[in-house]
mmCIF file of C-alpha atoms in Angstrom:
data_model
loop_
_atom_site.group_PDB
_atom_site.id
_atom_site.type_symbol
_atom_site.label_atom_id
_atom_site.label_comp_id
_atom_site.label_asym_id
_atom_site.label_seq_id
_atom_site.Cartn_x
_atom_site.Cartn_y
_atom_site.Cartn_z
ATOM 1 C CA GLN A 1 -54.218 -25.933 54.616
ATOM 2 C CA LYS A 2 -55.192 -24.688 51.198
ATOM 3 C CA VAL A 3 -52.971 -25.789 48.266
ATOM 4 C CA LEU A 4 -52.212 -23.002 45.772
ATOM 5 C CA LYS A 5 -53.293 -23.858 42.240
ATOM 6 C CA ASP A 6 -52.658 -22.050 38.908
ATOM 7 C CA ASP A 7 -56.247 -20.780 38.758
ATOM 8 C CA ASP A 8 -56.097 -19.564 42.339
ATOM 9 C CA ALA A 9 -53.402 -16.966 41.714
ATOM 10 C CA THR A 10 -55.624 -14.173 43.035
ATOM 11 C CA MET A 11 -56.412 -15.948 46.309
ATOM 12 C CA PRO A 12 -54.344 -15.316 49.473
ATOM 13 C CA PHE A 13 -51.513 -17.778 50.156
ATOM 14 C CA THR A 14 -51.613 -19.578 53.495
ATOM 15 C CA ALA A 15 -48.085 -20.288 54.859
ATOM 16 C CA THR A 16 -47.120 -23.786 55.999
ATOM 17 C CA LYS A 17 -46.316 -24.642 59.595
ATOM 18 C CA LYS A 18 -43.019 -23.153 60.802
ATOM 19 C CA LEU A 19 -39.968 -25.398 61.185
ATOM 20 C CA PRO A 20 -38.268 -25.795 64.569
ATOM 21 C CA PRO A 21 -35.401 -23.287 65.135
ATOM 22 C CA ALA A 22 -32.709 -26.003 65.015
ATOM 23 C CA ALA A 23 -33.958 -27.319 61.669
ATOM 24 C CA THR A 24 -34.124 -23.795 60.252
ATOM 25 C CA LEU A 25 -30.497 -23.198 61.239
ATOM 26 C CA ILE A 26 -29.382 -26.423 59.571
ATOM 27 C CA VAL A 27 -31.128 -25.475 56.301
ATOM 28 C CA ILE A 28 -29.496 -22.028 56.307
ATOM 29 C CA LEU A 29 -26.031 -23.503 56.909
ATOM 30 C CA LEU A 30 -26.442 -26.075 54.130
ATOM 31 C CA PHE A 31 -27.513 -23.314 51.681
ATOM 32 C CA ALA A 32 -24.567 -21.093 52.627
ATOM 33 C CA PHE A 33 -22.104 -23.968 52.215
ATOM 34 C CA SER A 34 -23.472 -24.857 48.757
ATOM 35 C CA LEU A 35 -23.253 -21.221 47.650
ATOM 36 C CA THR A 36 -19.642 -20.974 48.867
ATOM 37 C CA VAL A 37 -18.607 -24.084 46.942
ATOM 38 C CA TYR A 38 -20.281 -22.765 43.765
ATOM 39 C CA ILE A 39 -18.537 -19.385 43.984
ATOM 40 C CA ASP A 40 -15.195 -21.051 44.676
ATOM 41 C CA GLN A 41 -15.534 -23.239 41.578
ATOM 42 C CA ILE A 42 -16.190 -20.200 39.403
ATOM 43 C CA GLY A 43 -13.213 -18.317 40.853
ATOM 44 C CA THR A 44 -10.894 -21.277 40.384
ATOM 45 C CA SER A 45 -11.944 -21.643 36.762
ATOM 46 C CA LEU A 46 -11.254 -17.991 36.060
ATOM 47 C CA TRP A 47 -7.929 -18.117 37.909
ATOM 48 C CA ARG A 48 -6.765 -21.117 35.893
ATOM 49 C CA ARG A 49 -7.874 -19.536 32.631
ATOM 50 C CA THR A 50 -5.828 -16.443 33.424
ATOM 51 C CA LEU A 51 -2.669 -18.378 34.234
ATOM 52 C CA GLU A 52 -2.810 -20.892 31.409
ATOM 53 C CA PRO A 53 -0.614 -19.894 28.422
ATOM 54 C CA HIS A 54 -2.439 -19.184 25.180
ATOM 55 C CA SER A 55 -1.706 -21.685 22.460
ATOM 56 C CA CYS A 56 -0.129 -20.366 19.231
ATOM 57 C CA SER A 57 -0.740 -21.618 15.742
ATOM 58 C CA ARG A 58 0.734 -20.676 12.366
ATOM 59 C CA ARG A 59 -2.804 -20.442 11.055
ATOM 60 C CA LEU A 60 -4.687 -17.655 12.835
ATOM 61 C CA THR A 61 -8.365 -16.887 13.281
ATOM 62 C CA PHE A 62 -9.430 -13.449 12.148
ATOM 63 C CA ALA A 63 -12.310 -11.082 12.687
ATOM 64 C CA ASP A 64 -14.740 -10.072 9.978
ATOM 65 C CA PRO A 65 -12.812 -7.726 7.615
ATOM 66 C CA ALA A 66 -15.633 -5.205 7.923
ATOM 67 C CA THR A 67 -14.506 -4.567 11.513
ATOM 68 C CA ILE A 68 -10.948 -3.634 10.517
ATOM 69 C CA ASP A 69 -10.113 0.016 11.046
ATOM 70 C CA GLN A 70 -7.197 2.247 11.914
ATOM 71 C CA LYS A 71 -7.388 1.222 15.575
ATOM 72 C CA GLU A 72 -6.432 -2.372 14.852
ATOM 73 C CA GLU A 73 -3.334 -3.068 16.888
ATOM 74 C CA PRO A 74 -0.240 -4.385 15.087
ATOM 75 C CA VAL A 75 1.461 -7.527 16.268
ATOM 76 C CA ASP A 76 4.151 -6.684 18.817
ATOM 77 C CA VAL A 77 7.340 -6.454 16.749
ATOM 78 C CA THR A 78 9.418 -7.800 19.639
ATOM 79 C CA ASP A 79 7.238 -10.891 20.044
ATOM 80 C CA ASP A 80 8.002 -14.266 18.477
ATOM 81 C CA SER A 81 4.597 -14.108 16.748
ATOM 82 C CA ASN A 82 5.634 -11.140 14.591
ATOM 83 C CA LEU A 83 4.205 -12.078 11.213
ATOM 84 C CA PHE A 84 6.384 -9.652 9.260
ATOM 85 C CA ASP A 85 9.680 -11.184 10.366
ATOM 86 C CA LYS A 86 8.244 -14.677 10.039
ATOM 87 C CA TYR A 87 6.606 -14.433 6.673
ATOM 88 C CA TRP A 88 7.677 -11.424 4.589
ATOM 89 C CA ASN A 89 10.795 -12.848 2.932
ATOM 90 C CA SER A 90 9.834 -16.506 3.098
ATOM 91 C CA GLU A 91 6.149 -16.307 2.164
ATOM 92 C CA TYR A 92 4.610 -12.920 1.382
ATOM 93 C CA LYS A 93 7.151 -11.769 -1.203
ATOM 94 C CA GLN A 94 6.675 -14.947 -3.205
ATOM 95 C CA LYS A 95 2.921 -14.557 -3.109
ATOM 96 C CA LEU A 96 3.019 -10.883 -4.107
ATOM 97 C CA CYS A 97 5.875 -10.892 -6.590
ATOM 98 C CA PRO A 98 7.033 -14.410 -7.526
ATOM 99 C CA ASN A 99 10.328 -14.338 -9.422
ATOM 100 C CA HIS A 100 10.132 -10.525 -9.498
ATOM 101 C CA ARG A 101 6.912 -10.556 -11.501
ATOM 102 C CA PRO A 102 3.830 -8.924 -9.898
ATOM 103 C CA ASN A 103 1.099 -11.415 -9.086
ATOM 104 C CA ALA A 104 -2.075 -9.965 -10.625
ATOM 105 C CA HIS A 105 -4.203 -12.268 -8.459
ATOM 106 C CA GLN A 106 -3.204 -10.173 -5.436
ATOM 107 C CA TYR A 107 -4.184 -6.793 -6.890
ATOM 108 C CA HIS A 108 -7.831 -6.924 -5.910
ATOM 109 C CA LYS A 109 -7.103 -8.298 -2.428
ATOM 110 C CA LEU A 110 -4.780 -5.392 -1.636
ATOM 111 C CA ILE A 111 -7.199 -2.778 -2.954
ATOM 112 C CA GLN A 112 -9.994 -4.332 -0.894
ATOM 113 C CA LEU A 113 -7.842 -4.176 2.240
ATOM 114 C CA ALA A 114 -7.050 -0.531 1.535
ATOM 115 C CA LYS A 115 -10.752 0.237 1.099
ATOM 116 C CA GLU A 116 -11.556 -1.499 4.378
ATOM 117 C CA ALA A 117 -8.900 0.587 6.115
ATOM 118 C CA LEU A 118 -10.766 3.674 4.888
ATOM 119 C CA ASN A 119 -14.145 2.230 5.953
ATOM 120 C CA PHE A 120 -15.631 2.143 2.487
ATOM 121 C CA THR A 121 -19.292 1.211 2.306
ATOM 122 C CA ALA A 122 -20.623 -1.139 -0.365
ATOM 123 C CA ASN A 123 -22.086 1.681 -2.467
ATOM 124 C CA GLN A 124 -18.737 3.491 -2.506
ATOM 125 C CA VAL A 125 -16.842 0.608 -4.075
ATOM 126 C CA THR A 126 -16.601 0.678 -7.860
ATOM 127 C CA GLY A 127 -14.528 -0.964 -10.520
ATOM 128 C CA GLY A 128 -14.277 -4.474 -9.097
ATOM 129 C CA GLN A 129 -11.271 -6.575 -10.045
ATOM 130 C CA ALA A 130 -10.928 -4.816 -13.393
ATOM 131 C CA GLY A 131 -10.598 -1.491 -11.593
ATOM 132 C CA SER A 132 -7.946 -2.914 -9.277
ATOM 133 C CA ILE A 133 -5.912 -4.233 -12.195
ATOM 134 C CA ALA A 134 -6.187 -0.864 -13.967
ATOM 135 C CA PHE A 135 -4.684 0.849 -10.937
ATOM 136 C CA TYR A 136 -1.583 -1.347 -11.032
ATOM 137 C CA LEU A 137 -0.986 -1.303 -14.785
ATOM 138 C CA GLY A 138 0.079 2.190 -15.784
ATOM 139 C CA ASN A 139 0.995 3.362 -19.259
ATOM 140 C CA PHE A 140 4.729 2.697 -19.009
ATOM 141 C CA GLY A 141 6.500 3.138 -22.309
ATOM 142 C CA VAL A 142 10.064 2.535 -23.426
ATOM 143 C CA GLU A 143 12.586 4.604 -25.360
ATOM 144 C CA GLN A 144 15.509 2.975 -27.148
ATOM 145 C CA PHE A 145 18.935 4.483 -27.657
ATOM 146 C CA GLU A 146 22.029 3.173 -29.423
ATOM 147 C CA TYR A 147 25.701 3.736 -28.800
ATOM 148 C CA VAL A 148 28.966 2.533 -30.291
ATOM 149 C CA SER A 149 31.550 0.975 -28.050
ATOM 150 C CA PRO A 150 35.065 2.408 -28.567
ATOM 151 C CA LYS A 151 36.498 -0.927 -27.482
ATOM 152 C CA ASN A 152 35.149 -3.058 -30.333
ATOM 153 C CA ASN A 153 33.331 -0.543 -32.543
ATOM 154 C CA HIS A 154 30.146 -2.538 -31.956
ATOM 155 C CA THR A 155 26.718 -0.836 -31.874
ATOM 156 C CA TYR A 156 24.611 -1.557 -28.804
ATOM 157 C CA ASN A 157 20.972 -0.792 -27.981
ATOM 158 C CA TYR A 158 19.843 0.304 -24.546
ATOM 159 C CA ASN A 159 16.185 0.449 -23.527
ATOM 160 C CA TYR A 160 15.024 2.922 -20.928
ATOM 161 C CA VAL A 161 11.668 2.015 -19.347
ATOM 162 C CA LYS A 162 9.857 5.203 -18.394
ATOM 163 C CA ILE A 163 8.362 5.620 -14.929
ATOM 164 C CA TRP A 164 6.864 9.032 -14.275
ATOM 165 C CA LYS A 165 8.126 10.900 -11.209
ATOM 166 C CA CYS A 166 11.327 8.863 -11.112
ATOM 167 C CA GLY A 167 13.611 11.310 -12.875
ATOM 168 C CA ASN A 168 11.947 10.399 -16.158
ATOM 169 C CA ASN A 169 12.499 13.716 -17.971
ATOM 170 C CA GLN A 170 16.051 14.020 -16.655
ATOM 171 C CA ILE A 171 16.965 10.571 -17.982
ATOM 172 C CA ARG A 172 15.160 10.957 -21.305
ATOM 173 C CA PHE A 173 16.457 14.434 -22.160
ATOM 174 C CA TRP A 174 20.026 13.540 -21.187
ATOM 175 C CA SER A 175 19.891 10.267 -23.134
ATOM 176 C CA GLN A 176 18.502 12.028 -26.201
ATOM 177 C CA LYS A 177 21.447 14.408 -26.051
ATOM 178 C CA VAL A 178 24.183 11.845 -25.377
ATOM 179 C CA PHE A 179 22.974 8.868 -27.450
ATOM 180 C CA GLN A 180 21.314 8.326 -30.802
ATOM 181 C CA GLN A 181 17.617 7.705 -30.177
ATOM 182 C CA ARG A 182 15.970 5.011 -32.269
ATOM 183 C CA LYS A 183 12.565 5.839 -33.708
ATOM 184 C CA GLY A 184 9.904 3.414 -34.823
ATOM 185 C CA ARG A 185 10.259 -0.290 -34.152
ATOM 186 C CA VAL A 186 12.077 -1.176 -30.942
ATOM 187 C CA LEU A 187 14.915 -3.651 -31.544
ATOM 188 C CA LYS A 188 16.210 -6.303 -29.198
ATOM 189 C CA ALA A 189 18.091 -4.484 -26.474
ATOM 190 C CA ASP A 190 21.441 -5.309 -24.937
ATOM 191 C CA CYS A 191 20.202 -3.882 -21.663
ATOM 192 C CA THR A 192 16.787 -2.773 -20.357
ATOM 193 C CA VAL A 193 16.903 -0.479 -17.353
ATOM 194 C CA THR A 194 14.882 1.984 -15.304
ATOM 195 C CA ALA A 195 15.034 4.094 -12.136
ATOM 196 C CA ILE A 196 12.667 3.832 -9.164
ATOM 197 C CA ARG A 197 12.189 5.390 -5.738
ATOM 198 C CA ASP A 198 10.455 4.540 -2.475
ATOM 199 C CA PRO A 199 6.916 3.492 -3.549
ATOM 200 C CA ILE A 200 4.976 5.763 -1.193
ATOM 201 C CA SER A 201 7.283 8.687 -1.928
ATOM 202 C CA HIS A 202 6.520 8.050 -5.600
ATOM 203 C CA PHE A 203 2.759 8.190 -4.980
ATOM 204 C CA LEU A 204 2.982 11.463 -3.022
ATOM 205 C CA SER A 205 5.155 13.045 -5.706
ATOM 206 C CA GLY A 206 2.744 11.870 -8.395
ATOM 207 C CA TYR A 207 -0.181 13.367 -6.501
ATOM 208 C CA ASN A 208 1.653 16.687 -6.314
ATOM 209 C CA GLU A 209 2.235 16.621 -10.079
ATOM 210 C CA ILE A 210 -1.429 15.882 -10.772
ATOM 211 C CA GLU A 211 -2.490 18.719 -8.471
ATOM 212 C CA HIS A 212 -0.080 21.179 -10.108
ATOM 213 C CA ARG A 213 -1.478 20.431 -13.549
ATOM 214 C CA TRP A 214 -5.055 20.433 -12.259
ATOM 215 C CA ILE A 215 -4.707 23.843 -10.614
ATOM 216 C CA LEU A 216 -3.063 25.383 -13.669
ATOM 217 C CA GLN A 217 -5.424 23.544 -16.047
ATOM 218 C CA THR A 218 -2.516 22.553 -18.243
ATOM 219 C CA ARG A 219 -2.606 20.947 -21.649
ATOM 220 C CA GLY A 220 -4.425 17.635 -21.630
ATOM 221 C CA TRP A 221 -6.448 18.563 -18.556
ATOM 222 C CA LYS A 222 -8.738 21.496 -19.238
ATOM 223 C CA ASP A 223 -11.467 19.963 -21.420
ATOM 224 C CA TRP A 224 -11.462 16.729 -19.425
ATOM 225 C CA MET A 225 -11.772 18.631 -16.135
ATOM 226 C CA ARG A 226 -14.916 20.365 -17.368
ATOM 227 C CA THR A 227 -16.598 17.071 -18.266
ATOM 228 C CA VAL A 228 -15.615 13.719 -16.746
ATOM 229 C CA GLY A 229 -13.392 15.316 -14.112
ATOM 230 C CA GLN A 230 -16.356 17.062 -12.510
ATOM 231 C CA GLY A 231 -17.127 13.815 -10.695
ATOM 232 C CA LEU A 232 -13.906 13.909 -8.678
ATOM 233 C CA ARG A 233 -14.550 15.101 -5.143
ATOM 234 C CA PHE A 234 -11.008 16.007 -4.094
ATOM 235 C CA ALA A 235 -11.055 19.258 -6.088
ATOM 236 C CA LYS A 236 -13.931 20.558 -3.961
ATOM 237 C CA HIS A 237 -11.596 20.886 -0.969
ATOM 238 C CA GLU A 238 -9.208 23.724 -0.256
ATOM 239 C CA VAL A 239 -5.978 23.591 -2.273
ATOM 240 C CA GLY A 240 -3.081 22.436 -0.106
ATOM 241 C CA SER A 241 -5.288 20.908 2.601
ATOM 242 C CA LYS A 242 -4.893 17.446 4.065
ATOM 243 C CA ALA A 243 -8.588 16.789 3.430
ATOM 244 C CA ARG A 244 -7.979 17.361 -0.277
ATOM 245 C CA PHE A 245 -5.290 14.664 -0.423
ATOM 246 C CA GLU A 246 -7.355 12.279 1.690
ATOM 247 C CA THR A 247 -10.308 12.710 -0.659
ATOM 248 C CA PHE A 248 -8.008 12.209 -3.648
ATOM 249 C CA LEU A 249 -7.058 8.847 -2.183
ATOM 250 C CA MET A 250 -10.735 7.959 -1.790
ATOM 251 C CA ASP A 251 -11.368 9.034 -5.395
ATOM 252 C CA MET A 252 -8.668 6.636 -6.573
ATOM 253 C CA PHE A 253 -10.783 3.763 -5.232
ATOM 254 C CA SER A 254 -14.271 4.968 -6.039
ATOM 255 C CA ASN A 255 -14.279 7.024 -9.224
ATOM 256 C CA HIS A 256 -13.834 5.771 -12.776
ATOM 257 C CA ALA A 257 -12.567 9.229 -13.742
ATOM 258 C CA THR A 258 -9.165 8.294 -12.306
ATOM 259 C CA LYS A 259 -8.557 6.073 -15.351
ATOM 260 C CA HIS A 260 -7.424 9.221 -17.164
ATOM 261 C CA TRP A 261 -3.786 8.965 -18.301
ATOM 262 C CA MET A 262 -2.765 11.799 -15.965
ATOM 263 C CA PHE A 263 -3.292 9.443 -13.026
ATOM 264 C CA ASP A 264 -0.486 7.258 -14.353
ATOM 265 C CA HIS A 265 1.700 9.569 -12.262
ATOM 266 C CA VAL A 266 0.612 7.647 -9.152
ATOM 267 C CA ARG A 267 0.373 4.100 -10.495
ATOM 268 C CA PRO A 268 2.663 1.600 -8.697
ATOM 269 C CA GLN A 269 6.131 1.261 -10.230
ATOM 270 C CA SER A 270 6.016 -2.534 -10.206
ATOM 271 C CA GLY A 271 3.726 -2.333 -13.240
ATOM 272 C CA VAL A 272 6.820 -2.173 -15.464
ATOM 273 C CA LEU A 273 7.783 -5.661 -14.322
ATOM 274 C CA SER A 274 4.588 -7.032 -15.849
ATOM 275 C CA ARG A 275 5.723 -5.855 -19.285
ATOM 276 C CA TYR A 276 9.514 -5.764 -19.335
ATOM 277 C CA LYS A 277 12.339 -7.975 -18.162
ATOM 278 C CA LEU A 278 14.865 -5.629 -16.651
ATOM 279 C CA THR A 279 18.618 -6.018 -16.780
ATOM 280 C CA GLY A 280 18.786 -3.806 -13.712
ATOM 281 C CA TYR A 281 17.248 -0.820 -11.976
ATOM 282 C CA LEU A 282 18.545 2.169 -10.052
ATOM 283 C CA PRO A 283 16.814 1.923 -6.639
ATOM 284 C CA THR A 284 16.893 5.630 -5.766
ATOM 285 C CA ILE A 285 16.891 8.975 -7.573
ATOM 286 C CA HIS A 286 18.433 10.810 -4.634
ATOM 287 C CA ASN A 287 21.698 11.413 -6.503
ATOM 288 C CA LEU A 288 20.465 10.687 -10.005
ATOM 289 C CA THR A 289 22.795 12.916 -12.032
ATOM 290 C CA HIS A 290 25.874 11.176 -10.622
ATOM 291 C CA ASP A 291 24.492 7.661 -10.225
ATOM 292 C CA TRP A 292 22.750 7.084 -13.568
ATOM 293 C CA PRO A 293 25.854 7.202 -15.843
ATOM 294 C CA ARG A 294 27.736 4.815 -13.544
ATOM 295 C CA PHE A 295 24.665 2.593 -13.336
ATOM 296 C CA LEU A 296 24.598 2.330 -17.148
ATOM 297 C CA GLY A 297 28.259 1.325 -17.125
ATOM 298 C CA ASP A 298 27.497 -1.486 -14.675
ATOM 299 C CA ASN A 299 24.475 -2.837 -16.569
ATOM 300 C CA CYS A 300 24.972 -2.099 -20.261
ATOM 301 C CA PRO A 301 27.832 -3.824 -22.156
ATOM 302 C CA GLY A 302 30.366 -1.695 -23.987
ATOM 303 C CA MET A 303 29.154 1.609 -22.509
ATOM 304 C CA PRO A 304 31.835 4.249 -23.297
ATOM 305 C CA ASP A 305 33.893 5.474 -20.323
ATOM 306 C CA THR A 306 33.357 9.047 -21.472
ATOM 307 C CA ILE A 307 29.696 8.615 -20.581
ATOM 308 C CA THR A 308 29.975 6.641 -17.342
ATOM 309 C CA SER A 309 32.674 8.836 -15.800
ATOM 310 C CA SER A 310 30.847 12.180 -16.044
ATOM 311 C CA PRO A 311 27.685 13.338 -14.216
ATOM 312 C CA MET A 312 24.558 14.196 -16.167
ATOM 313 C CA GLU A 313 23.711 17.737 -17.089
ATOM 314 C CA VAL A 314 20.675 18.802 -15.042
ATOM 315 C CA MET A 315 17.616 19.094 -17.295
ATOM 316 C CA GLY A 316 13.894 18.372 -17.473
ATOM 317 C CA GLN A 317 12.911 19.546 -13.988
ATOM 318 C CA HIS A 318 9.175 19.931 -13.254
ATOM 319 C CA ASN A 319 7.870 23.175 -11.739
ATOM 320 C CA SER A 320 5.746 21.086 -9.381
ATOM 321 C CA SER A 321 8.900 20.051 -7.505
ATOM 322 C CA GLN A 322 8.903 23.468 -5.826
ATOM 323 C CA ASP A 323 5.469 22.682 -4.323
ATOM 324 C CA PRO A 324 4.028 26.161 -4.983
ATOM 325 C CA TYR A 325 0.539 25.265 -3.705
ATOM 326 C CA GLY A 326 1.501 23.203 -0.648
ATOM 327 C CA THR A 327 -0.079 20.038 -2.023
ATOM 328 C CA TYR A 328 3.078 17.946 -1.643
ATOM 329 C CA GLN A 329 3.520 19.063 1.960
ATOM 330 C CA ALA A 330 -0.112 18.256 2.799
ATOM 331 C CA SER A 331 0.227 14.716 1.442
ATOM 332 C CA LYS A 332 3.423 14.202 3.451
ATOM 333 C CA GLU A 333 1.632 15.302 6.624
ATOM 334 C CA VAL A 334 -1.135 12.767 6.031
ATOM 335 C CA TRP A 335 1.504 10.060 5.610
ATOM 336 C CA ARG A 336 3.342 11.143 8.773
ATOM 337 C CA ASN A 337 0.095 10.984 10.784
ATOM 338 C CA GLN A 338 0.173 7.192 10.271
ATOM 339 C CA GLY A 339 -3.603 6.943 10.373
ATOM 340 C CA PRO A 340 -5.998 5.022 8.112
ATOM 341 C CA TYR A 341 -4.839 6.860 4.961
ATOM 342 C CA ALA A 342 -1.230 5.934 5.631
ATOM 343 C CA GLN A 343 -2.363 2.359 6.245
ATOM 344 C CA ALA A 344 -4.130 2.358 2.875
ATOM 345 C CA LEU A 345 -0.958 3.631 1.180
ATOM 346 C CA CYS A 346 1.019 0.742 2.667
ATOM 347 C CA LEU A 347 -1.532 -1.807 1.497
ATOM 348 C CA MET A 348 -1.736 -0.365 -2.023
ATOM 349 C CA HIS A 349 2.037 -0.585 -2.384
ATOM 350 C CA ALA A 350 2.720 -3.984 -0.811
ATOM 351 C CA ILE A 351 3.526 -5.459 -4.247
ATOM 352 C CA ASP A 352 6.014 -2.652 -4.951
ATOM 353 C CA TYR A 353 7.827 -3.332 -1.686
ATOM 354 C CA ALA A 354 7.847 -7.058 -2.486
ATOM 355 C CA CYS A 355 9.198 -6.601 -6.031
ATOM 356 C CA TRP A 356 11.944 -4.030 -5.436
ATOM 357 C CA ASP A 357 14.556 -5.684 -3.212
ATOM 358 C CA ASP A 358 17.216 -2.989 -3.178
ATOM 359 C CA LEU A 359 15.425 0.070 -1.815
ATOM 360 C CA PRO A 360 18.082 1.864 0.271
ATOM 361 C CA HIS A 361 15.763 2.401 3.248
ATOM 362 C CA GLY A 362 13.808 -0.825 2.888
ATOM 363 C CA ILE A 363 10.156 -0.981 3.949
ATOM 364 C CA PRO A 364 8.934 1.807 6.269
ATOM 365 C CA SER A 365 8.469 0.556 9.830
ATOM 366 C CA PHE A 366 4.827 1.656 9.814
ATOM 367 C CA CYS A 367 4.166 -0.495 6.733
ATOM 368 C CA GLN A 368 5.956 -3.409 8.392
ATOM 369 C CA ASN A 369 3.433 -3.161 11.211
ATOM 370 C CA VAL A 370 0.557 -3.014 8.719
ATOM 371 C CA TYR A 371 1.896 -6.147 7.006
ATOM 372 C CA SER A 372 2.092 -7.820 10.445
ATOM 373 C CA ARG A 373 -1.625 -7.468 11.089
ATOM 374 C CA PRO A 374 -3.984 -10.456 11.004
ATOM 375 C CA SER A 375 -6.046 -8.863 8.222
ATOM 376 C CA PHE A 376 -3.007 -8.881 5.924
ATOM 377 C CA ALA A 377 -2.061 -12.434 6.883
ATOM 378 C CA ASN A 378 -5.624 -13.496 6.159
ATOM 379 C CA ALA A 379 -5.501 -11.922 2.691
ATOM 380 C CA MET A 380 -2.242 -13.770 2.021
ATOM 381 C CA GLY A 381 -3.892 -17.058 2.980
ATOM 382 C CA TYR A 382 -2.526 -17.585 6.500
#
């Protein structure tokens, strides 16, 4: 019999002598038995792996943030592992807004998460940490008014911290009519107050105001629009379209032109807490003309009853509130779609929801789900 060698690969192979039938049968049976045992071991391993409960840990393992998109499933809100119920009040709020002061170290993390939700590429990201901080710190000013208490004839000072799109003109114009406004140096106040609204509602309203002024090319816009503003992409879309609002949101993250003061209309309201220590705040502007005078009576000492017992005269309304170009409606539709742009809005405003405890409707359920996701927990250090 010829033995096959490596260098004989081209030569014909001569088979060995055949085994007896009984021996052949034994070999076949042994092979079949071994194969059966092997398959059974694999099946048992898989069966056990399926039935064994998964272990849970407070510290989770997360995927690469670059893989996060709008399809990421939220933690089941009925499950014991729901991170929102576990961590929002006890952990996240303290990280985002310790002692009701926004934590600037979280600004960049939240903006990065929002960019990842919108699938930003590296060359689309601009501004860095400085850009993130600029987004959260708007140009919030203060106006001071004085009043004399009829009870003790004492003069008090009340500071109103201005937040655009939170009834700002209504409050200012009414206060200028009812009180004596102080000009020049601001004195120590007996109360410092402001009015806020739901954070995402505030952003959508601010966007509508920006659009209204952009379309009409109002004072403070026209020259800027023809120069620096040419780099903004949102204006290239049809007025009143959802794509226009979505691109506006992208511009907020990727274009230095949004540092213009007009974009203070959409800056998060919690920025005031970085500059002022509030005596109190009105958590909704839904019934502002009735609520604001009473709110002053509750928070400002010696406020005359003649002021707190009467509703405000309606004044200072913006024409944009009528939504003549459909821009407000388009932004609301994008929010209601609860896609990646809505997710980005939640992430951008996490600090606002952490800082303002008394919002009448709390945190939107969609945002609660966003804050329950592993990507958010990872950013918070869990």
